[in-house]
PDB file of C-alpha atoms in Angstrom:
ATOM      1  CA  UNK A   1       0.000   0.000   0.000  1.00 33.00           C
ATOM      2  CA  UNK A   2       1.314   3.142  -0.833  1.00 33.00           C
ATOM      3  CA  UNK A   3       2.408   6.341   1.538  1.00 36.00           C
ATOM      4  CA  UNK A   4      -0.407   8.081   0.336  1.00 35.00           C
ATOM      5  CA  UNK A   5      -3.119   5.459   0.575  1.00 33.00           C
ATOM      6  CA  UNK A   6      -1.855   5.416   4.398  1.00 36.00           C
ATOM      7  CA  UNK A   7      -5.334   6.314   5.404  1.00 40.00           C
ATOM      8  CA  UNK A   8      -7.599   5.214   3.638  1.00 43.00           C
ATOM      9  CA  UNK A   9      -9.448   1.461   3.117  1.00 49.00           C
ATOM     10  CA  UNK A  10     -11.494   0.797   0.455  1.00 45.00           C
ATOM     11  CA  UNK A  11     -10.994   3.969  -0.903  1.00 43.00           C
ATOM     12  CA  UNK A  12     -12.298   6.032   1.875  1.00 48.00           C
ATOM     13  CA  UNK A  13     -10.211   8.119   4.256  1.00 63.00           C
ATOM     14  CA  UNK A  14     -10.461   6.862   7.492  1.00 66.00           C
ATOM     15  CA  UNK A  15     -12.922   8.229  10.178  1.00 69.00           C
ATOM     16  CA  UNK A  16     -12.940   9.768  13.695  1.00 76.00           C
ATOM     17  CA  UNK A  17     -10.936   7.573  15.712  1.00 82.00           C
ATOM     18  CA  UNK A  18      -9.447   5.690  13.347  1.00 79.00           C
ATOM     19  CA  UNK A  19      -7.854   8.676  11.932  1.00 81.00           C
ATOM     20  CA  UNK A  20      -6.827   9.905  14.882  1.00 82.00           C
ATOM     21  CA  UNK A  21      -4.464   6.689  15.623  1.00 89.00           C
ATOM     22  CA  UNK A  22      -3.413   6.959  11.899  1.00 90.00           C
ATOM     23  CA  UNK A  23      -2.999   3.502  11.042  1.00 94.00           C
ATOM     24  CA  UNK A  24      -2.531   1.754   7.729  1.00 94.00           C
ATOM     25  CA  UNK A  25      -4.248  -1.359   6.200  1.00 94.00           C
ATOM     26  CA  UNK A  26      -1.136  -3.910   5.396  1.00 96.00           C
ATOM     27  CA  UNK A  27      -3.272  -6.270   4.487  1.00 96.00           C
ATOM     28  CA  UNK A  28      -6.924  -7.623   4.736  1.00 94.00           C
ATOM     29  CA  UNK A  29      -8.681 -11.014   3.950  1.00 95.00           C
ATOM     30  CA  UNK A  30     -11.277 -13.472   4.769  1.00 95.00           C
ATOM     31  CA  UNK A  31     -10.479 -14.338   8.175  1.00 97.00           C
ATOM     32  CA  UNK A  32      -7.190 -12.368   8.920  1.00 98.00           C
ATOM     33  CA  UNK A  33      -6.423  -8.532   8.966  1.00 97.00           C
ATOM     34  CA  UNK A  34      -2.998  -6.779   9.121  1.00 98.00           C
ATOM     35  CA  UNK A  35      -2.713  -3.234  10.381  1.00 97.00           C
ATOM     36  CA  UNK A  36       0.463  -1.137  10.932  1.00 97.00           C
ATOM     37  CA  UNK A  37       1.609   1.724  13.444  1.00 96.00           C
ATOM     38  CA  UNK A  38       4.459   4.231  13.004  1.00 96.00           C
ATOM     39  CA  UNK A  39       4.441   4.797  16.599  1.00 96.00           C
ATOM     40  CA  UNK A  40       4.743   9.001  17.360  1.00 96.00           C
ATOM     41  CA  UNK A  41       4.892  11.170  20.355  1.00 95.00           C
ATOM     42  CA  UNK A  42       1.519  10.921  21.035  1.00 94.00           C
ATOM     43  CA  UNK A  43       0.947   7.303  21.313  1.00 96.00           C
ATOM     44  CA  UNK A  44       3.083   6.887  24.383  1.00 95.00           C
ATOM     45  CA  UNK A  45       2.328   6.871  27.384  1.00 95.00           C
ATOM     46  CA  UNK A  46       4.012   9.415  30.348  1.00 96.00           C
ATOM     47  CA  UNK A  47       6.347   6.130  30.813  1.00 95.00           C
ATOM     48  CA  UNK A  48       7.822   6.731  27.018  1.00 96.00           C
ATOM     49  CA  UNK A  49       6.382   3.552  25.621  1.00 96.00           C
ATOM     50  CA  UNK A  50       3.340   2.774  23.761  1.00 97.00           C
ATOM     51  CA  UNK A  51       0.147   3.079  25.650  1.00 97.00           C
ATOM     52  CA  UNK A  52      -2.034   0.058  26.433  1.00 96.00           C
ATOM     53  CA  UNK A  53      -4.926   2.501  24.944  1.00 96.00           C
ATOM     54  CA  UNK A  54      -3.611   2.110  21.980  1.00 97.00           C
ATOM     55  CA  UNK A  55      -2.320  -1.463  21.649  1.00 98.00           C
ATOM     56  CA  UNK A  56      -5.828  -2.400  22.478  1.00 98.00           C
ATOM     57  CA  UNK A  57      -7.721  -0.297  19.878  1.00 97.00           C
ATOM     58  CA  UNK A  58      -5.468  -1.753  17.551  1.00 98.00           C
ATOM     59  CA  UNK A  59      -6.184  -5.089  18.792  1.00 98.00           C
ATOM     60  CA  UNK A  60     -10.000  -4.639  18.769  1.00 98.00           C
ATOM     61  CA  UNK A  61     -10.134  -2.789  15.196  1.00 97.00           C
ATOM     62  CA  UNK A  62      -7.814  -5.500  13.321  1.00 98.00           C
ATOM     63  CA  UNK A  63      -9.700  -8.558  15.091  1.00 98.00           C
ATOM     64  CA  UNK A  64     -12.973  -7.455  13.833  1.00 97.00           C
ATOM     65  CA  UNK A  65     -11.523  -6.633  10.599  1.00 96.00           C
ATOM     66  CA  UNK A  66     -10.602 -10.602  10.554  1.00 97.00           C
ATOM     67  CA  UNK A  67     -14.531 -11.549  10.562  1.00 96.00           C
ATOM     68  CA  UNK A  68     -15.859  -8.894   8.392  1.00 95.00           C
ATOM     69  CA  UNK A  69     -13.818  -8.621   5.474  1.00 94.00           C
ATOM     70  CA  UNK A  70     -15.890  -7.376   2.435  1.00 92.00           C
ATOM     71  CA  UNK A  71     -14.744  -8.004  -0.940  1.00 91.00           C
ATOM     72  CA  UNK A  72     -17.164  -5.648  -2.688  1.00 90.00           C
ATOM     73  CA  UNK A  73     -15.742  -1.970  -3.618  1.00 88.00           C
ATOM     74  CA  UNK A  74     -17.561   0.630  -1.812  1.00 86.00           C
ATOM     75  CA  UNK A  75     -19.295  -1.664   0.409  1.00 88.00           C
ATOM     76  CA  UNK A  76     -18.323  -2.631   4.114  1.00 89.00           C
ATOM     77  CA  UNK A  77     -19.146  -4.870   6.676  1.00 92.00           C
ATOM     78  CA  UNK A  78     -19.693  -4.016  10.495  1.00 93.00           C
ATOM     79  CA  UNK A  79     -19.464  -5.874  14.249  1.00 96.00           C
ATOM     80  CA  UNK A  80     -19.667  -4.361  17.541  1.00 97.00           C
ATOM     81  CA  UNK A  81     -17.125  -5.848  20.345  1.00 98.00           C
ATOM     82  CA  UNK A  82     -19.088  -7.788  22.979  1.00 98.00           C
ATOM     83  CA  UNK A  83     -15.783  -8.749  24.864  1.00 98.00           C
ATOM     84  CA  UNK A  84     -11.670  -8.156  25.206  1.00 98.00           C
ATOM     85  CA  UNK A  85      -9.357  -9.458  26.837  1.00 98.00           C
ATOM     86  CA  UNK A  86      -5.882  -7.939  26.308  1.00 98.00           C
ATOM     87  CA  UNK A  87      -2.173  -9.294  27.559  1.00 98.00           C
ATOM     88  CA  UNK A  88       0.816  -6.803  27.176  1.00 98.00           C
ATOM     89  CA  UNK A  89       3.410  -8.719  26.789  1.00 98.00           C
ATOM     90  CA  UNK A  90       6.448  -6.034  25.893  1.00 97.00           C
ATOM     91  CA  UNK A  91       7.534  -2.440  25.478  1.00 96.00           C
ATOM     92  CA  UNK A  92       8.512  -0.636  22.790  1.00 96.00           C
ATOM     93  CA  UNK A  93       8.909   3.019  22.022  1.00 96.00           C
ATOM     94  CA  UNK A  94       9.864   3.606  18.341  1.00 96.00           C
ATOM     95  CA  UNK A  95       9.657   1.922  14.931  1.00 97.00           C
ATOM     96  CA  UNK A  96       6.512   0.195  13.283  1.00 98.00           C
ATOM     97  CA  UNK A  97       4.533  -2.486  15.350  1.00 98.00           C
ATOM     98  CA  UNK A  98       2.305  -4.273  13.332  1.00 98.00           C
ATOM     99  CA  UNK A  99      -1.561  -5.985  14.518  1.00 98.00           C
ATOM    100  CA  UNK A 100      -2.652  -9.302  12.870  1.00 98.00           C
ATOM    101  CA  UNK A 101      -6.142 -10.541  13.851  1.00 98.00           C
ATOM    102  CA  UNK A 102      -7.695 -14.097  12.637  1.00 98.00           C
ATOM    103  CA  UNK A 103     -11.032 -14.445  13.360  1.00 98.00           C
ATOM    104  CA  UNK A 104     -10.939 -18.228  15.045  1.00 97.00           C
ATOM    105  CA  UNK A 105     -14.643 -19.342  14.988  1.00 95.00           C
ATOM    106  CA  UNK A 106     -18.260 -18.120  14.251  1.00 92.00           C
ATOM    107  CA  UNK A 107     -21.866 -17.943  13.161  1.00 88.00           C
ATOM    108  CA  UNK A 108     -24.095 -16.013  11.431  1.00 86.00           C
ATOM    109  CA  UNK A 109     -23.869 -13.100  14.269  1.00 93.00           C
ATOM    110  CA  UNK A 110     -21.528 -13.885  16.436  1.00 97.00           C
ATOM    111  CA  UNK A 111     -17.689 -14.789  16.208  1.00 98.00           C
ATOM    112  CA  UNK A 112     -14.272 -14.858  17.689  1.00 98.00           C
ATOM    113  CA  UNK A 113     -10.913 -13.825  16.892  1.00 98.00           C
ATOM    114  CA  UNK A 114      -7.417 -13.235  18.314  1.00 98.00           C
ATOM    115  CA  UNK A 115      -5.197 -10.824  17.733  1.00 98.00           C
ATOM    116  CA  UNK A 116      -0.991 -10.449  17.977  1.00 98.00           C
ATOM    117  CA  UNK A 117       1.360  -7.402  18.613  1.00 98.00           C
ATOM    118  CA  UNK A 118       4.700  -7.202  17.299  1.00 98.00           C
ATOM    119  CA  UNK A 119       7.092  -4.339  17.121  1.00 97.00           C
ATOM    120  CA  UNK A 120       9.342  -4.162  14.000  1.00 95.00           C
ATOM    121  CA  UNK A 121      12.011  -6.554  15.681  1.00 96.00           C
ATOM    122  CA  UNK A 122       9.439  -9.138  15.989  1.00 97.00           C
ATOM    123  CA  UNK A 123       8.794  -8.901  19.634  1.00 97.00           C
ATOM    124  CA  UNK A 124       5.473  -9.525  21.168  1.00 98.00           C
ATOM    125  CA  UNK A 125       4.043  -7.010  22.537  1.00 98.00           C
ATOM    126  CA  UNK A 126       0.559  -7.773  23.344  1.00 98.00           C
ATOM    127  CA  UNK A 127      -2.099 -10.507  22.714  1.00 98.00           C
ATOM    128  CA  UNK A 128      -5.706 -10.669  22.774  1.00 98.00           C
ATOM    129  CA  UNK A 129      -9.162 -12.265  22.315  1.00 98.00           C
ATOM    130  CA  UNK A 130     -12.452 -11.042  21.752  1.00 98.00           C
ATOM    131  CA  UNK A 131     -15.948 -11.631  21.250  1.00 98.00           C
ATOM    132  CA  UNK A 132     -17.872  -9.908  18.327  1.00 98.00           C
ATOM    133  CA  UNK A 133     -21.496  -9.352  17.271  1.00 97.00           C
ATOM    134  CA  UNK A 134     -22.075  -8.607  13.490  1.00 95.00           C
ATOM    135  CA  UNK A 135     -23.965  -5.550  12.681  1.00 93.00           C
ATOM    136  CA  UNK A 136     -28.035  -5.454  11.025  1.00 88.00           C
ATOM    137  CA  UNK A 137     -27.367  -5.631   7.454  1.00 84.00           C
ATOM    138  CA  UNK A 138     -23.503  -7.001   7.752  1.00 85.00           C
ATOM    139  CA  UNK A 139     -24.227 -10.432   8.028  1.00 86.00           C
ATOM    140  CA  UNK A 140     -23.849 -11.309   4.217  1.00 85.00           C
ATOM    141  CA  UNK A 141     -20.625 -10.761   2.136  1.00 85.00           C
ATOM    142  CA  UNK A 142     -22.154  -7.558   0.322  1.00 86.00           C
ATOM    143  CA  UNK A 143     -22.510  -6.092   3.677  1.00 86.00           C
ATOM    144  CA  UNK A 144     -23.863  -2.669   3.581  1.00 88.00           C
ATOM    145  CA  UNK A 145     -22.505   0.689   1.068  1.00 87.00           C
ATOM    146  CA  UNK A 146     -19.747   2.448   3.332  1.00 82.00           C
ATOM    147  CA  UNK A 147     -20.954   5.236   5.106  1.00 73.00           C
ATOM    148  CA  UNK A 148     -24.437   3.909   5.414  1.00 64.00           C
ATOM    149  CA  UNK A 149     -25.037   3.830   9.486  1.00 52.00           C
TER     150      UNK A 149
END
């Protein structure tokens, strides 16, 4: 993915939040999602290293990436987090960490996926499981047009 598709998926830049952590899609597929940080000032904590905020919105966003990929341009599919659990494992304070979630199991509404931390030297940082409820109108692969609520 290119520098200047940094913040964008699908074509669309990325909102609220999501912007605001300025991730970038690596890589996204049935069942797995890959997400990448350039870590900055303001995603440590007053310690100097990354804050467990952040690690775990990472977590949370890539895992339910993992059980909602839609391959349909301009369309998306949605899940709301029911539960997370969240290990940190290790520090880091600099580079590129990357988040890989898989979702692990599933129905029609409801699913499961885990998610791994890893700084650019291939240290763990954090691991994680949750618990995720598709959204109305997400449950098919066509999912719903993006931006539609």
């Amino acid at each position: 993915m290119s520098e200047e598709n940094r913040h964008i998926i699908h074509g669309q830049d990325l909102p609220g939040f999501h912007s605001l952590l300025g991730y970038r899609q690596a890589s996204w597929e049935e069942n797995e999602a890959v997400i990448e940080l350039e870590l900055r000032p303001g995603h440590l904590n007053l310690g100097g290293v990354i804050h467990g905020g952040v690690l775990t919105s990472l977590l949370d966003i890539a895992m339910a990436q993992a059980g909602t990929y839609c391959p349909y341009p301009g369309r998306m599919r949605k899940a709301i987090t029911l539960s997370l659990t969240t290990t940190f494992t290790g520090q880091c304070s600099e580079g590129v960490i990357r988040v890989t979630g898989r979702k692990r199991a599933g129905g029609s509404r409801i699913f499961n996926s885990t998610g791994e931390v890893h700084d650019d030297q291939g240290n763990l940082l954090a691991i994680a499981e949750a618990t995720f409820r598709i959204r109305s109108g997400s449950e098919k692969p066509e999912g719903v047009p993006i931006g539609m609520a």
